Amino acid sequence: MAYLAGVIKEAFRLTSPTPLLPRLVREEFSVGDYTLPGGSQVHLPTGIFQMSEENFSSPKEFRPERWVDDPICGGAKNGRDTLSYGPFGFGPPRCFGEAAAVTNLKAVVATLLLSYHVELLSDTEDAYGSFPNFSFQPNALEVKLVPRSPHV
């Protein structure tokens, strides 16, 4: 199950369900040459953090083992105290449904893999899709599910 958890985390890192995280600026502060007044809303782009070479080695590669070796931060170069991985948010406003979503996803995928062999029918070169809507939308991958032999 550790590898399956790594596959799910890596999929979320590459195609975040929430690519923009809104945050309220409580007090005025400066970032570079910009001053953000208190009460402003900013949007943190999770995809930029999760796909940055500053945070992950080979960030465009699908490498679930990075999460098997380091389940908390996936080997992020800056460790767990950064914004390197946050597909469901960061800190207290983090999505409270994350644990349920991941648990259900593990159950569904494990059940499918126990019942079927999965054959990839399409190229994965451009699998990551684009950023047009509220969430990343991966391009379609064509697969064939071949039933496994029933166990006797």
mmCIF file of C-alpha atoms in Angstrom:
data_model
loop_
_atom_site.group_PDB
_atom_site.id
_atom_site.type_symbol
_atom_site.label_atom_id
_atom_site.label_comp_id
_atom_site.label_asym_id
_atom_site.label_seq_id
_atom_site.Cartn_x
_atom_site.Cartn_y
_atom_site.Cartn_z
ATOM 1 C CA MET A 1 0.000 0.000 0.000
ATOM 2 C CA ALA A 2 2.962 2.355 0.459
ATOM 3 C CA TYR A 3 3.629 2.366 -3.285
ATOM 4 C CA LEU A 4 -0.055 2.989 -4.060
ATOM 5 C CA ALA A 5 -0.004 5.931 -1.647
ATOM 6 C CA GLY A 6 3.067 7.206 -3.524
ATOM 7 C CA VAL A 7 1.281 6.849 -6.866
ATOM 8 C CA ILE A 8 -1.677 8.874 -5.565
ATOM 9 C CA LYS A 9 0.503 11.609 -4.042
ATOM 10 C CA GLU A 10 2.595 11.844 -7.194
ATOM 11 C CA ALA A 11 -0.551 12.071 -9.341
ATOM 12 C CA PHE A 12 -1.816 14.900 -7.130
ATOM 13 C CA ARG A 13 1.571 16.623 -7.313
ATOM 14 C CA LEU A 14 1.500 16.554 -11.120
ATOM 15 C CA THR A 15 -2.201 17.339 -11.551
ATOM 16 C CA SER A 16 -3.302 19.193 -8.449
ATOM 17 C CA PRO A 17 -7.037 19.128 -7.705
ATOM 18 C CA THR A 18 -6.783 22.724 -6.468
ATOM 19 C CA PRO A 19 -4.277 24.649 -8.583
ATOM 20 C CA LEU A 20 -5.051 27.992 -6.938
ATOM 21 C CA LEU A 21 -5.331 28.454 -3.200
ATOM 22 C CA PRO A 22 -6.903 31.753 -2.121
ATOM 23 C CA ARG A 23 -5.485 33.422 0.973
ATOM 24 C CA LEU A 24 -6.395 36.619 2.774
ATOM 25 C CA VAL A 25 -3.574 39.055 3.562
ATOM 26 C CA ARG A 26 -4.204 40.006 7.202
ATOM 27 C CA GLU A 27 -1.645 42.779 7.516
ATOM 28 C CA GLU A 28 0.219 44.818 4.936
ATOM 29 C CA PHE A 29 3.517 43.339 3.870
ATOM 30 C CA SER A 30 5.975 43.576 1.024
ATOM 31 C CA VAL A 31 7.143 40.970 -1.455
ATOM 32 C CA GLY A 32 10.027 42.227 -3.553
ATOM 33 C CA ASP A 33 8.961 45.575 -5.003
ATOM 34 C CA TYR A 34 5.276 44.965 -4.287
ATOM 35 C CA THR A 35 3.294 45.938 -1.224
ATOM 36 C CA LEU A 36 0.192 43.937 -0.437
ATOM 37 C CA PRO A 37 -2.339 45.849 1.666
ATOM 38 C CA GLY A 38 -4.111 44.126 4.530
ATOM 39 C CA GLY A 39 -7.463 42.729 3.476
ATOM 40 C CA SER A 40 -6.211 41.787 -0.006
ATOM 41 C CA GLN A 41 -6.754 38.334 -1.407
ATOM 42 C CA VAL A 42 -3.911 36.468 -3.094
ATOM 43 C CA HIS A 43 -3.963 33.145 -4.909
ATOM 44 C CA LEU A 44 -1.105 30.695 -4.448
ATOM 45 C CA PRO A 45 -0.472 28.586 -7.571
ATOM 46 C CA THR A 46 0.204 25.094 -6.243
ATOM 47 C CA GLY A 47 1.361 23.807 -9.630
ATOM 48 C CA ILE A 48 4.289 26.209 -9.674
ATOM 49 C CA PHE A 49 5.497 24.961 -6.292
ATOM 50 C CA GLN A 50 4.896 21.297 -7.075
ATOM 51 C CA MET A 51 6.554 21.401 -10.508
ATOM 52 C CA SER A 52 9.563 23.503 -9.531
ATOM 53 C CA GLU A 53 13.090 22.118 -9.780
ATOM 54 C CA GLU A 54 13.820 24.178 -6.669
ATOM 55 C CA ASN A 55 11.485 21.846 -4.760
ATOM 56 C CA PHE A 56 11.652 18.467 -6.525
ATOM 57 C CA SER A 57 14.324 16.760 -8.552
ATOM 58 C CA SER A 58 13.027 15.829 -12.016
ATOM 59 C CA PRO A 59 9.676 17.520 -11.289
ATOM 60 C CA LYS A 60 8.037 16.599 -14.603
ATOM 61 C CA GLU A 61 8.730 12.899 -14.135
ATOM 62 C CA PHE A 62 6.132 10.625 -12.557
ATOM 63 C CA ARG A 63 8.142 9.078 -9.719
ATOM 64 C CA PRO A 64 5.936 7.541 -6.994
ATOM 65 C CA GLU A 65 8.991 6.160 -5.217
ATOM 66 C CA ARG A 66 9.845 9.679 -4.017
ATOM 67 C CA TRP A 67 6.863 9.318 -1.638
ATOM 68 C CA VAL A 68 7.725 5.760 -0.593
ATOM 69 C CA ASP A 69 11.174 6.920 0.520
ATOM 70 C CA ASP A 70 9.803 10.115 2.147
ATOM 71 C CA PRO A 71 6.012 9.896 2.766
ATOM 72 C CA ILE A 72 5.718 13.352 4.354
ATOM 73 C CA CYS A 73 7.319 15.626 1.763
ATOM 74 C CA GLY A 74 8.255 13.381 -1.152
ATOM 75 C CA GLY A 75 11.921 14.224 -1.014
ATOM 76 C CA ALA A 76 11.224 17.922 -1.475
ATOM 77 C CA LYS A 77 14.558 19.716 -1.400
ATOM 78 C CA ASN A 78 13.259 22.283 1.080
ATOM 79 C CA GLY A 79 11.666 19.772 3.433
ATOM 80 C CA ARG A 80 8.221 19.712 4.945
ATOM 81 C CA ASP A 81 8.117 23.343 6.129
ATOM 82 C CA THR A 82 7.603 24.747 2.637
ATOM 83 C CA LEU A 83 4.845 25.108 0.097
ATOM 84 C CA SER A 84 6.402 22.396 -2.043
ATOM 85 C CA TYR A 85 3.387 20.034 -1.875
ATOM 86 C CA GLY A 86 -0.155 21.111 -1.152
ATOM 87 C CA PRO A 87 -2.721 19.822 -3.622
ATOM 88 C CA PHE A 88 -5.435 20.124 -0.953
ATOM 89 C CA GLY A 89 -4.137 23.310 0.630
ATOM 90 C CA PHE A 90 -1.705 24.354 3.316
ATOM 91 C CA GLY A 91 -2.128 24.929 7.023
ATOM 92 C CA PRO A 92 -5.450 25.266 8.888
ATOM 93 C CA PRO A 93 -7.546 26.092 5.796
ATOM 94 C CA ARG A 94 -6.471 22.796 4.220
ATOM 95 C CA CYS A 95 -9.316 20.716 2.744
ATOM 96 C CA PHE A 96 -10.882 18.646 5.512
ATOM 97 C CA GLY A 97 -12.010 16.037 2.954
ATOM 98 C CA GLU A 98 -8.467 15.122 1.882
ATOM 99 C CA ALA A 99 -8.153 12.058 4.118
ATOM 100 C CA ALA A 100 -11.527 10.671 2.990
ATOM 101 C CA ALA A 101 -10.758 11.346 -0.682
ATOM 102 C CA VAL A 102 -7.364 9.639 -0.514
ATOM 103 C CA THR A 103 -8.697 6.666 1.469
ATOM 104 C CA ASN A 104 -11.543 6.130 -0.999
ATOM 105 C CA LEU A 105 -9.188 6.500 -3.953
ATOM 106 C CA LYS A 106 -6.843 3.863 -2.503
ATOM 107 C CA ALA A 107 -9.767 1.461 -2.033
ATOM 108 C CA VAL A 108 -11.074 1.958 -5.580
ATOM 109 C CA VAL A 109 -7.658 1.633 -7.232
ATOM 110 C CA ALA A 110 -6.692 -1.406 -5.148
ATOM 111 C CA THR A 111 -10.004 -3.102 -6.005
ATOM 112 C CA LEU A 112 -9.543 -2.388 -9.728
ATOM 113 C CA LEU A 113 -5.974 -3.676 -9.716
ATOM 114 C CA LEU A 114 -7.011 -6.882 -7.949
ATOM 115 C CA SER A 115 -9.688 -7.508 -10.585
ATOM 116 C CA TYR A 116 -8.005 -6.309 -13.787
ATOM 117 C CA HIS A 117 -4.725 -6.017 -15.634
ATOM 118 C CA VAL A 118 -4.393 -2.462 -16.939
ATOM 119 C CA GLU A 119 -2.940 -1.988 -20.415
ATOM 120 C CA LEU A 120 -1.957 1.485 -21.557
ATOM 121 C CA LEU A 121 -3.184 2.168 -25.095
ATOM 122 C CA SER A 122 -2.157 5.816 -25.557
ATOM 123 C CA ASP A 123 1.015 7.869 -25.338
ATOM 124 C CA THR A 124 1.768 9.481 -21.966
ATOM 125 C CA GLU A 125 4.020 12.230 -23.359
ATOM 126 C CA ASP A 126 1.391 14.965 -22.956
ATOM 127 C CA ALA A 127 -0.609 13.434 -20.123
ATOM 128 C CA TYR A 128 -0.528 16.434 -17.792
ATOM 129 C CA GLY A 129 -3.019 18.595 -19.661
ATOM 130 C CA SER A 130 -3.588 22.252 -19.070
ATOM 131 C CA PHE A 131 -4.755 24.777 -16.539
ATOM 132 C CA PRO A 132 -7.963 26.230 -18.015
ATOM 133 C CA ASN A 133 -10.450 25.802 -15.173
ATOM 134 C CA PHE A 134 -10.672 25.453 -11.420
ATOM 135 C CA SER A 135 -8.537 22.329 -11.424
ATOM 136 C CA PHE A 136 -5.891 20.828 -13.657
ATOM 137 C CA GLN A 137 -7.413 18.623 -16.290
ATOM 138 C CA PRO A 138 -5.120 15.828 -17.419
ATOM 139 C CA ASN A 139 -5.446 14.756 -21.017
ATOM 140 C CA ALA A 140 -7.245 11.476 -21.578
ATOM 141 C CA LEU A 141 -5.212 8.301 -21.275
ATOM 142 C CA GLU A 142 -6.639 5.338 -23.105
ATOM 143 C CA VAL A 143 -6.419 2.114 -21.136
ATOM 144 C CA LYS A 144 -7.804 -1.361 -21.525
ATOM 145 C CA LEU A 145 -8.968 -3.297 -18.483
ATOM 146 C CA VAL A 146 -8.428 -7.040 -18.919
ATOM 147 C CA PRO A 147 -10.176 -9.194 -16.322
ATOM 148 C CA ARG A 148 -7.858 -11.292 -14.201
ATOM 149 C CA SER A 149 -8.445 -15.023 -13.929
ATOM 150 C CA PRO A 150 -10.748 -15.843 -11.051
ATOM 151 C CA HIS A 151 -8.957 -17.348 -8.088
ATOM 152 C CA VAL A 152 -10.029 -20.864 -7.284
#
